[in-house]
Short mmCIF file of N, CA and C in Angstrom, two decimals:
data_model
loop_
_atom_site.label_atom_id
_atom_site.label_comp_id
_atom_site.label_asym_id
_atom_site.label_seq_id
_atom_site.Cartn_x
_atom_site.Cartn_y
_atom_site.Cartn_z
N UNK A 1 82.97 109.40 113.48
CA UNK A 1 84.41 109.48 113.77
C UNK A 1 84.65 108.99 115.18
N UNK A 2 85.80 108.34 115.37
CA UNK A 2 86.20 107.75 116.42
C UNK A 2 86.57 108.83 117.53
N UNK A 3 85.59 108.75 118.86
CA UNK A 3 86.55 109.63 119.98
C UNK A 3 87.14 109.23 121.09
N UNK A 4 88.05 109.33 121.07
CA UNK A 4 88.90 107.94 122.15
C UNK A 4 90.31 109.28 122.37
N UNK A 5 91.37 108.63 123.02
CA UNK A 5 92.33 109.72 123.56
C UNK A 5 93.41 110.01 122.00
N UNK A 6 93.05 108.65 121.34
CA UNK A 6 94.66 108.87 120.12
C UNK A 6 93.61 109.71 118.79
N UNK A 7 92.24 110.12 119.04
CA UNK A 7 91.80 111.03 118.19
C UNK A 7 91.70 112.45 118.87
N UNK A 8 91.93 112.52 120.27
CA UNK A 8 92.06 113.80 120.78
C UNK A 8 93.33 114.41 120.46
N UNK A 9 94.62 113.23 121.09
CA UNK A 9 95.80 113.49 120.08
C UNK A 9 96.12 114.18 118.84
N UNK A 10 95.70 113.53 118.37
CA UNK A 10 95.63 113.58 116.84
C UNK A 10 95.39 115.34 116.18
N UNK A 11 93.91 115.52 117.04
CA UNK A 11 93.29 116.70 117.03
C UNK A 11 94.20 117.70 117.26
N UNK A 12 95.10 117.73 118.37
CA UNK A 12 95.86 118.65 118.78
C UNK A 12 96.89 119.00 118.07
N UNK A 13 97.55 117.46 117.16
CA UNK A 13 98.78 118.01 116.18
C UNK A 13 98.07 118.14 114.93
N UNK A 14 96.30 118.59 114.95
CA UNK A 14 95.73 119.40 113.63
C UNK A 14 95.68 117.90 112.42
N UNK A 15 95.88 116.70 112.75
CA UNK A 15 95.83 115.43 112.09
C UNK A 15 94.60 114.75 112.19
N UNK A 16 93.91 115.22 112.24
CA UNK A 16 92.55 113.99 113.03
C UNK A 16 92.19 113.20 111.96
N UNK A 17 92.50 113.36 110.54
CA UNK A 17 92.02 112.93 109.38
C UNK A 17 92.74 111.71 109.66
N UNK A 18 93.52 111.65 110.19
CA UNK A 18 94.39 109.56 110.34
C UNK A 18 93.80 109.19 111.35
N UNK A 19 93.25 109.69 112.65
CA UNK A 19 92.28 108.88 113.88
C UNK A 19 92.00 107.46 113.16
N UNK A 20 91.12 107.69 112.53
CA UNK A 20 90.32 106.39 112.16
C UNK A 20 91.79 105.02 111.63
N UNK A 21 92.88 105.48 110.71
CA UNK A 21 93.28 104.70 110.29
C UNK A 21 94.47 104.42 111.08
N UNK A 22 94.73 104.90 112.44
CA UNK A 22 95.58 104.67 113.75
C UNK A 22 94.53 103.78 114.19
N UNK A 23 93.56 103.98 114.69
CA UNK A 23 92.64 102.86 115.01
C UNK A 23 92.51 101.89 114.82
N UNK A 24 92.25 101.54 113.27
CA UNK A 24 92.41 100.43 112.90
C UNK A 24 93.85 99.74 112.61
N UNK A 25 94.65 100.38 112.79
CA UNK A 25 95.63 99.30 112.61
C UNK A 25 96.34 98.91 113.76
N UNK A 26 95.17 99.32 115.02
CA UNK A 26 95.80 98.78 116.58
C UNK A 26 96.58 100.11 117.42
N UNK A 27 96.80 101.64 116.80
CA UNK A 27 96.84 102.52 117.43
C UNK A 27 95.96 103.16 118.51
N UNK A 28 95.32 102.22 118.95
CA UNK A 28 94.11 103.07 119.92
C UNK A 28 94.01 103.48 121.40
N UNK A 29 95.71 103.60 121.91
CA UNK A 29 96.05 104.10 123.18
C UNK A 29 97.16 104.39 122.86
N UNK A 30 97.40 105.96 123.80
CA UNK A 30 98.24 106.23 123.45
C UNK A 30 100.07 105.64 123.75
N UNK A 31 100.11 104.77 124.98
CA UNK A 31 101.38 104.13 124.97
C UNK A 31 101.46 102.94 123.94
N UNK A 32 100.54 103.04 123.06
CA UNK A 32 100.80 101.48 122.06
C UNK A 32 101.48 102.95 120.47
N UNK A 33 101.07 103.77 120.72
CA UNK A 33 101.40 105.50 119.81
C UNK A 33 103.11 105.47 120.30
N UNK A 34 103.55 105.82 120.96
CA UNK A 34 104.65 106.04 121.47
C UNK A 34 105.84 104.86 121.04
N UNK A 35 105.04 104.05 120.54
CA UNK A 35 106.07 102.46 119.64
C UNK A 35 106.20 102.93 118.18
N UNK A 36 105.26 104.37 117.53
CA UNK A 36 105.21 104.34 116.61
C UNK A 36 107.14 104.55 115.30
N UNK A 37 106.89 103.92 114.70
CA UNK A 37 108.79 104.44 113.88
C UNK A 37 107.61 104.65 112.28
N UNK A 38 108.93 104.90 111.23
CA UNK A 38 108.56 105.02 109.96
C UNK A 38 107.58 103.34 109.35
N UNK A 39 108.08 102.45 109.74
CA UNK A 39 106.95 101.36 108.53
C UNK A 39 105.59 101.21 109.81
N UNK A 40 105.56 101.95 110.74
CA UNK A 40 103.97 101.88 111.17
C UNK A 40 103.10 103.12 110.69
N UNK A 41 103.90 104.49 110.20
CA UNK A 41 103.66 104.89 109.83
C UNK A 41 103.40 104.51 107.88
N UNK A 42 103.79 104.28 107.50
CA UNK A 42 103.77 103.77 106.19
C UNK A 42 102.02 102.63 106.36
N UNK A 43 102.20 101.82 107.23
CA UNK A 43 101.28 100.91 107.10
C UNK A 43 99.63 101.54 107.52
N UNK A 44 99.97 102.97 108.46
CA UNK A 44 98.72 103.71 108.83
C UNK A 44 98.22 104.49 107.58
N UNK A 45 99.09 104.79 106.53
CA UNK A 45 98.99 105.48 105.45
C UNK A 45 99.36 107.39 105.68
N UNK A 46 100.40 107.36 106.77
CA UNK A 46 100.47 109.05 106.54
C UNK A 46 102.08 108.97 105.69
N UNK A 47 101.77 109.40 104.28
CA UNK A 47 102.98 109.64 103.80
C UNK A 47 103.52 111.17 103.38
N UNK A 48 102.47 112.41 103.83
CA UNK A 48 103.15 113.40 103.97
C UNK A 48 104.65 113.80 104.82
N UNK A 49 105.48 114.20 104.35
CA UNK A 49 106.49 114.38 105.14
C UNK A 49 106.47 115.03 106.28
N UNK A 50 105.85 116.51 106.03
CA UNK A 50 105.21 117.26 107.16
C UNK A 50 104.74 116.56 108.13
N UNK A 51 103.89 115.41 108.07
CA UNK A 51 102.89 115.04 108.99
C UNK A 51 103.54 114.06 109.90
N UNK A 52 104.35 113.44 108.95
CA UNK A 52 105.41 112.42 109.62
C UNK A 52 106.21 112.88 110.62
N UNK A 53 106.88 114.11 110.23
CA UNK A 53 107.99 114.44 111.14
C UNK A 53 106.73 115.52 112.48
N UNK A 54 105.80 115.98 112.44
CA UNK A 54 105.27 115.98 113.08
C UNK A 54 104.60 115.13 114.16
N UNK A 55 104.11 114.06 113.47
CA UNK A 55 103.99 112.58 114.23
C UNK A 55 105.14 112.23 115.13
N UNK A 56 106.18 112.39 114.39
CA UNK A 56 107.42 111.72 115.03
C UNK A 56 108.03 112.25 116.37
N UNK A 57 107.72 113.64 116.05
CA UNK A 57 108.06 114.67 117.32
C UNK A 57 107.11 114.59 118.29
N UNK A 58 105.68 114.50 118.16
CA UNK A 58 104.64 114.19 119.18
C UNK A 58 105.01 112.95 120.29
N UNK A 59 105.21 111.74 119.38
CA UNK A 59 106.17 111.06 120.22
C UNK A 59 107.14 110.97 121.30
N UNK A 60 108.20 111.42 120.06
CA UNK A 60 109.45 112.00 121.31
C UNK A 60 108.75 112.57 122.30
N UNK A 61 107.57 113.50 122.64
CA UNK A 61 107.22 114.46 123.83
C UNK A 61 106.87 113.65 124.49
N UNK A 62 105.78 112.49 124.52
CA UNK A 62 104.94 111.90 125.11
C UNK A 62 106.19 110.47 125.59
N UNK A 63 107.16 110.58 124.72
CA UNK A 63 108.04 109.63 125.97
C UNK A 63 108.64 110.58 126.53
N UNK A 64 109.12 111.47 126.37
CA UNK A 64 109.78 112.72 127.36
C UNK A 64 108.58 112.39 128.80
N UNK A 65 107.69 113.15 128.60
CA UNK A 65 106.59 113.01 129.15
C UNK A 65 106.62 111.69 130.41
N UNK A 66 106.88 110.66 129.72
CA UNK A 66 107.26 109.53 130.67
C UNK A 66 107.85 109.51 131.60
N UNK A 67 109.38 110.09 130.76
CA UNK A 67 110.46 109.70 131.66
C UNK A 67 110.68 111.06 132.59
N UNK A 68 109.87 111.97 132.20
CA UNK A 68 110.02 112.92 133.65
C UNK A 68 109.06 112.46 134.38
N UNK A 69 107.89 111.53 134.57
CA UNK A 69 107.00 111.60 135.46
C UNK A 69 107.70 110.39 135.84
N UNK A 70 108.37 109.37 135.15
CA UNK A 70 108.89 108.35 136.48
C UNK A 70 109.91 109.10 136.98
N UNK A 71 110.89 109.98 136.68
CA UNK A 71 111.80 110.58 138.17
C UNK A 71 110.74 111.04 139.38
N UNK A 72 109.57 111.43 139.67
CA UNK A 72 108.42 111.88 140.20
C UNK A 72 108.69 110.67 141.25
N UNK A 73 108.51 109.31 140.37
CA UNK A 73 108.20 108.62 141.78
C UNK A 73 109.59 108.58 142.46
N UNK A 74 110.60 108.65 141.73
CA UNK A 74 111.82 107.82 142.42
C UNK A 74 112.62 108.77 143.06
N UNK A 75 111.89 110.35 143.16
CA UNK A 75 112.45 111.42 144.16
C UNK A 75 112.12 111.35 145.69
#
């Protein structure tokens, strides 16, 4: 199994079973993760709903995440 940061991810929202197939389809950092919408999901193969809207919300945090650490520099 792949250990890199988007399978530590993964691990944390209890998903690790998609690591490998985020990987291969060019998910393998997490700001290239943060582009993710519904047909990249479709093309990674998670079609649980649960997992999706979980995915989807991980997201939203990790650009949250962003955009409070650039006010950081520009205070």
């Amino acid at each position: 199994m792949c250990t890199n940061i988007v399978y530590e991810w993964l691990r944390t929202l209890q998903l690790p079973q998609y690591a490998e197939s985020f990987v291969d389809n060019g998910y393998d950092d997490l700001e290239v993760c943060k582009q993710i919408g519904d047909p990249d999901l479709d093309a990674i193969g998670v079609a649980v709903p649960h997992h999706r809207r979980r995915i989807h919300e991980a997201v939203r945090r990790l650009k949250e995440a962003d955009e409070t650490a650039a006010g950081l520099y520009f205070t």
